[in-house]
């Protein structure tokens, strides 16, 4: 089945990025969020991103306008009717995702593939709440979605070969390079990455080096393009903590315990770039 109409649940960082790559690939996109303001912000981010591409000579003004016209922002789940694929891209919260997926499942057709953009939650567990779990698949995009080429395609226990093949085809349509992964906490990339980021927080907590020197060490010593603490700030410390807690709970192994400093940072609202401060300061904090 050829996919021409895609639904994206969530107009935040991941959702608007997914909507953008779909629109640039010529797909019609219904981008759904809980409020008109959230939809407006997501649409504005897409417009700004496309404008930067025009400024760099990577996109024509006509193609920019056409891509924007393909994105329909809405607060109505009913606008998902007629889509061949729906990608849930809500916050990394199990109960929220389950609630959204039940709502999506009640509206879409029997042939629609339902996907979740999760970085750690079990695809098998999420699939269990929809009526056709064989049509359910994980699609783990990486931030920033328009720039990162990898797409992890995760098969739950129930995922059919047909849904898996459609997910692979979609990935290539939107210019991503897919890898197929079995369902397990963190899948492949985050299974390796998140413990490293958490360990960098332990190193900082123990006072072994400053954030700048920790990041310089990994950039220069391991040839990483960005240091682990700066990357944690980019991902969002709340997201990092959530994934680490899933690892700790699901594996039952103390090596995955989240660093106490990471918990403290999240409790203080220092979530990284999106809050203006994490391990680094990005803008002046209110009442600072």
Short mmCIF file of C-alpha atoms in Angstrom, two decimals:
data_model
loop_
_atom_site.label_atom_id
_atom_site.label_comp_id
_atom_site.label_asym_id
_atom_site.label_seq_id
_atom_site.Cartn_x
_atom_site.Cartn_y
_atom_site.Cartn_z
CA UNK A 1 0.00 0.00 0.00
CA UNK A 2 1.42 3.37 -1.03
CA UNK A 3 1.40 5.99 1.71
CA UNK A 4 0.27 9.47 0.72
CA UNK A 5 -1.48 10.68 3.89
CA UNK A 6 0.30 10.63 7.23
CA UNK A 7 -0.86 11.66 10.68
CA UNK A 8 1.58 12.91 13.31
CA UNK A 9 0.48 13.16 16.94
CA UNK A 10 2.44 15.94 18.59
CA UNK A 11 3.64 19.28 17.24
CA UNK A 12 6.66 19.54 19.53
CA UNK A 13 10.32 19.07 18.69
CA UNK A 14 9.99 15.53 17.34
CA UNK A 15 6.50 15.85 15.92
CA UNK A 16 7.10 18.98 13.87
CA UNK A 17 10.39 17.53 12.61
CA UNK A 18 8.63 14.36 11.46
CA UNK A 19 5.88 16.43 9.84
CA UNK A 20 8.51 18.51 8.03
CA UNK A 21 10.35 15.55 6.48
CA UNK A 22 7.04 13.99 5.44
CA UNK A 23 5.87 17.20 3.78
CA UNK A 24 9.18 17.67 1.97
CA UNK A 25 8.81 14.12 0.64
CA UNK A 26 5.47 15.04 -0.91
CA UNK A 27 3.20 13.48 1.71
CA UNK A 28 0.06 15.13 3.08
CA UNK A 29 0.39 15.54 6.86
CA UNK A 30 -2.18 16.00 9.61
CA UNK A 31 -0.20 17.30 12.61
CA UNK A 32 -2.30 16.99 15.77
CA UNK A 33 -1.73 18.50 19.20
CA UNK A 34 -3.82 19.34 22.26
CA UNK A 35 -4.12 23.10 21.74
CA UNK A 36 -4.23 25.64 18.95
CA UNK A 37 -1.18 27.34 20.47
CA UNK A 38 0.86 24.12 20.38
CA UNK A 39 -0.14 23.59 16.75
CA UNK A 40 0.76 27.20 15.91
CA UNK A 41 4.19 26.88 17.52
CA UNK A 42 4.88 23.61 15.70
CA UNK A 43 3.84 25.06 12.36
CA UNK A 44 6.01 28.15 12.98
CA UNK A 45 9.03 25.95 13.69
CA UNK A 46 8.51 24.13 10.38
CA UNK A 47 8.18 27.44 8.53
CA UNK A 48 11.37 28.78 10.11
CA UNK A 49 13.26 25.58 9.32
CA UNK A 50 12.18 25.61 5.69
CA UNK A 51 13.04 29.29 5.41
CA UNK A 52 16.58 28.53 6.56
CA UNK A 53 16.86 25.89 3.84
CA UNK A 54 15.76 28.48 1.28
CA UNK A 55 18.35 30.92 2.63
CA UNK A 56 21.07 28.30 2.22
CA UNK A 57 20.01 27.57 -1.35
CA UNK A 58 18.95 24.01 -0.48
CA UNK A 59 15.25 24.56 -1.17
CA UNK A 60 13.36 26.76 -3.60
CA UNK A 61 10.72 29.18 -2.39
CA UNK A 62 8.12 27.30 -4.42
CA UNK A 63 9.05 23.98 -2.79
CA UNK A 64 8.95 25.66 0.63
CA UNK A 65 5.44 26.92 0.01
CA UNK A 66 4.31 23.54 -1.33
CA UNK A 67 5.70 21.71 1.70
CA UNK A 68 4.02 24.11 4.13
CA UNK A 69 0.73 23.69 2.30
CA UNK A 70 0.91 19.92 2.85
CA UNK A 71 0.93 20.30 6.65
CA UNK A 72 -2.48 20.69 8.21
CA UNK A 73 -2.24 21.56 11.89
CA UNK A 74 -5.23 20.56 13.98
CA UNK A 75 -6.50 19.71 17.45
CA UNK A 76 -9.05 17.25 16.04
CA UNK A 77 -8.15 13.56 16.05
CA UNK A 78 -10.93 13.11 13.51
CA UNK A 79 -8.54 14.60 10.93
CA UNK A 80 -6.59 11.32 11.09
CA UNK A 81 -9.33 9.55 9.15
CA UNK A 82 -8.07 8.56 5.70
CA UNK A 83 -4.41 8.37 6.72
CA UNK A 84 -2.36 5.31 5.78
CA UNK A 85 0.13 5.86 8.59
CA UNK A 86 -0.15 7.55 11.99
CA UNK A 87 2.99 8.30 13.99
CA UNK A 88 2.53 9.03 17.68
CA UNK A 89 5.27 11.43 18.79
CA UNK A 90 4.10 12.49 22.24
CA UNK A 91 6.21 12.90 25.38
CA UNK A 92 8.01 9.78 26.65
CA UNK A 93 5.25 8.87 29.08
CA UNK A 94 3.69 5.40 29.01
CA UNK A 95 0.17 6.31 30.17
CA UNK A 96 -0.01 9.28 27.80
CA UNK A 97 1.07 7.17 24.85
CA UNK A 98 -1.41 4.41 25.71
CA UNK A 99 -4.24 6.94 25.92
CA UNK A 100 -3.32 8.49 22.57
CA UNK A 101 -2.95 5.13 20.85
CA UNK A 102 -6.39 3.98 22.00
CA UNK A 103 -7.88 7.17 20.59
CA UNK A 104 -6.04 6.81 17.29
CA UNK A 105 -7.05 3.16 16.98
CA UNK A 106 -10.73 4.07 17.35
CA UNK A 107 -10.57 6.40 14.34
CA UNK A 108 -8.30 4.93 11.67
CA UNK A 109 -9.04 2.21 9.15
CA UNK A 110 -8.06 -1.46 9.43
CA UNK A 111 -5.20 -1.06 6.94
CA UNK A 112 -3.63 1.94 8.66
CA UNK A 113 -0.20 1.37 10.14
CA UNK A 114 0.11 2.86 13.62
CA UNK A 115 3.63 3.74 14.75
CA UNK A 116 5.16 5.16 17.89
CA UNK A 117 8.20 7.37 18.06
CA UNK A 118 9.53 6.16 21.41
CA UNK A 119 13.11 6.01 22.56
CA UNK A 120 12.68 3.32 25.21
CA UNK A 121 9.13 2.09 25.82
CA UNK A 122 8.23 -1.47 24.79
CA UNK A 123 6.66 -1.68 21.33
CA UNK A 124 4.99 -4.95 22.31
CA UNK A 125 3.39 -3.31 25.35
CA UNK A 126 2.13 -0.33 23.35
CA UNK A 127 0.81 -2.56 20.56
CA UNK A 128 -1.31 -4.50 23.01
CA UNK A 129 -3.82 -1.63 23.38
CA UNK A 130 -4.75 -1.43 19.68
CA UNK A 131 -7.20 -3.75 17.93
CA UNK A 132 -4.76 -4.79 15.21
CA UNK A 133 -1.37 -5.11 16.92
CA UNK A 134 0.05 -6.71 13.79
CA UNK A 135 -0.25 -3.25 12.14
CA UNK A 136 1.76 -1.59 14.94
CA UNK A 137 5.47 -0.77 14.68
CA UNK A 138 8.09 1.38 16.37
CA UNK A 139 9.68 4.24 14.44
CA UNK A 140 12.42 5.87 16.47
CA UNK A 141 13.49 9.14 14.83
CA UNK A 142 16.53 11.05 16.06
CA UNK A 143 16.72 14.72 17.00
CA UNK A 144 16.90 16.97 15.03
CA UNK A 145 14.68 14.94 12.72
CA UNK A 146 15.32 16.96 9.52
CA UNK A 147 19.10 16.47 9.86
CA UNK A 148 19.53 12.99 11.34
CA UNK A 149 19.35 10.27 8.70
CA UNK A 150 18.88 7.20 10.92
CA UNK A 151 15.45 5.70 11.63
CA UNK A 152 15.19 2.69 13.92
CA UNK A 153 12.32 0.43 12.85
CA UNK A 154 11.35 -1.69 15.85
CA UNK A 155 9.30 -4.85 15.52
CA UNK A 156 7.12 -5.78 18.45
CA UNK A 157 6.20 -9.40 19.07
CA UNK A 158 3.00 -8.90 17.06
CA UNK A 159 4.34 -6.75 14.17
CA UNK A 160 3.59 -8.35 10.80
CA UNK A 161 6.02 -8.64 7.91
CA UNK A 162 3.70 -6.41 5.86
CA UNK A 163 3.72 -3.59 8.44
CA UNK A 164 7.48 -3.90 8.79
CA UNK A 165 7.91 -3.65 5.00
CA UNK A 166 5.66 -0.57 4.87
CA UNK A 167 7.67 1.07 7.65
CA UNK A 168 10.91 0.44 5.74
CA UNK A 169 9.39 1.87 2.57
CA UNK A 170 8.17 4.95 4.43
CA UNK A 171 11.63 5.51 5.93
CA UNK A 172 13.21 5.56 2.49
CA UNK A 173 10.44 7.80 1.11
CA UNK A 174 11.25 10.49 3.68
CA UNK A 175 15.00 10.19 3.09
CA UNK A 176 15.95 8.15 6.15
CA UNK A 177 18.22 5.13 6.40
CA UNK A 178 16.35 2.47 8.39
CA UNK A 179 17.78 -0.25 10.58
CA UNK A 180 15.56 -3.05 11.89
CA UNK A 181 15.69 -3.70 15.62
CA UNK A 182 14.07 -6.24 17.93
CA UNK A 183 11.97 -4.93 20.78
CA UNK A 184 14.10 -4.36 23.90
CA UNK A 185 14.59 -1.40 26.27
CA UNK A 186 16.40 1.38 24.40
CA UNK A 187 16.52 -0.67 21.19
CA UNK A 188 20.06 -0.32 19.74
CA UNK A 189 21.28 3.27 19.71
CA UNK A 190 19.95 4.37 23.10
CA UNK A 191 20.93 1.05 24.67
CA UNK A 192 24.53 2.07 23.96
CA UNK A 193 24.24 5.85 24.19
CA UNK A 194 22.15 6.47 27.32
CA UNK A 195 24.41 4.60 29.78
CA UNK A 196 27.34 6.63 28.44
CA UNK A 197 25.50 9.91 29.00
CA UNK A 198 24.45 8.80 32.48
CA UNK A 199 28.05 7.86 33.27
CA UNK A 200 29.19 11.33 32.19
CA UNK A 201 26.78 12.76 34.78
CA UNK A 202 28.30 10.46 37.42
CA UNK A 203 31.77 11.73 36.45
CA UNK A 204 30.60 15.33 36.86
CA UNK A 205 28.83 14.52 40.13
CA UNK A 206 32.03 13.00 41.53
CA UNK A 207 33.97 16.15 40.64
CA UNK A 208 36.43 14.41 38.34
CA UNK A 209 36.31 17.24 35.80
CA UNK A 210 34.27 20.25 34.71
CA UNK A 211 31.47 19.88 32.14
CA UNK A 212 33.70 21.60 29.58
CA UNK A 213 36.60 19.23 30.18
CA UNK A 214 34.39 16.12 30.21
CA UNK A 215 32.93 17.11 26.86
CA UNK A 216 36.32 18.10 25.42
CA UNK A 217 37.72 14.74 26.51
CA UNK A 218 35.08 12.79 24.61
CA UNK A 219 35.19 15.06 21.57
CA UNK A 220 38.95 15.00 21.24
CA UNK A 221 39.70 11.60 22.73
CA UNK A 222 36.92 9.62 21.02
CA UNK A 223 36.31 11.88 18.02
CA UNK A 224 32.68 12.45 19.02
CA UNK A 225 31.10 15.47 17.29
CA UNK A 226 29.53 16.66 20.55
CA UNK A 227 30.34 16.00 24.20
CA UNK A 228 28.01 13.81 26.31
CA UNK A 229 26.82 16.59 28.63
CA UNK A 230 26.08 18.96 25.76
CA UNK A 231 24.27 16.12 24.02
CA UNK A 232 22.27 15.40 27.17
CA UNK A 233 21.23 19.06 27.24
CA UNK A 234 20.15 18.81 23.61
CA UNK A 235 18.11 15.64 24.18
CA UNK A 236 16.53 17.03 27.36
CA UNK A 237 17.51 15.88 30.83
CA UNK A 238 13.94 14.84 31.61
CA UNK A 239 13.92 12.58 28.56
CA UNK A 240 17.32 11.17 29.49
CA UNK A 241 16.12 10.46 33.03
CA UNK A 242 12.94 8.81 31.77
CA UNK A 243 14.89 6.47 29.49
CA UNK A 244 17.40 5.64 32.23
CA UNK A 245 14.58 4.80 34.62
CA UNK A 246 13.01 2.49 32.03
CA UNK A 247 16.37 0.70 31.65
CA UNK A 248 16.75 0.38 35.42
CA UNK A 249 13.24 -0.99 35.87
CA UNK A 250 13.11 -3.29 32.84
CA UNK A 251 16.59 -4.80 33.09
CA UNK A 252 16.62 -4.89 36.88
CA UNK A 253 20.35 -4.19 36.77
CA UNK A 254 21.89 -1.54 39.08
CA UNK A 255 24.34 -0.52 36.39
CA UNK A 256 21.46 1.40 34.78
CA UNK A 257 20.58 3.42 37.89
CA UNK A 258 20.20 7.13 37.05
CA UNK A 259 22.83 9.45 38.48
CA UNK A 260 21.47 11.34 41.52
CA UNK A 261 22.69 14.60 39.96
CA UNK A 262 20.53 13.89 36.90
CA UNK A 263 17.49 13.52 39.15
CA UNK A 264 18.38 16.75 40.93
CA UNK A 265 18.73 18.67 37.67
CA UNK A 266 15.31 17.51 36.48
CA UNK A 267 13.73 18.28 39.86
CA UNK A 268 15.15 21.80 39.60
CA UNK A 269 13.66 22.28 36.14
CA UNK A 270 17.11 22.47 34.55
CA UNK A 271 16.24 20.34 31.56
CA UNK A 272 18.83 21.52 29.05
CA UNK A 273 18.37 23.65 25.98
CA UNK A 274 14.58 23.63 26.09
CA UNK A 275 14.50 25.21 29.58
CA UNK A 276 17.49 27.52 29.00
CA UNK A 277 19.77 25.73 31.44
CA UNK A 278 21.11 22.25 32.01
CA UNK A 279 24.76 21.41 32.39
CA UNK A 280 25.32 24.62 30.42
CA UNK A 281 23.45 27.94 30.42
CA UNK A 282 21.67 28.82 27.16
CA UNK A 283 19.68 31.85 28.28
CA UNK A 284 19.14 33.75 31.50
CA UNK A 285 16.84 31.91 33.90
CA UNK A 286 13.79 33.71 35.16
CA UNK A 287 14.36 35.16 38.64
CA UNK A 288 18.06 34.34 38.35
#
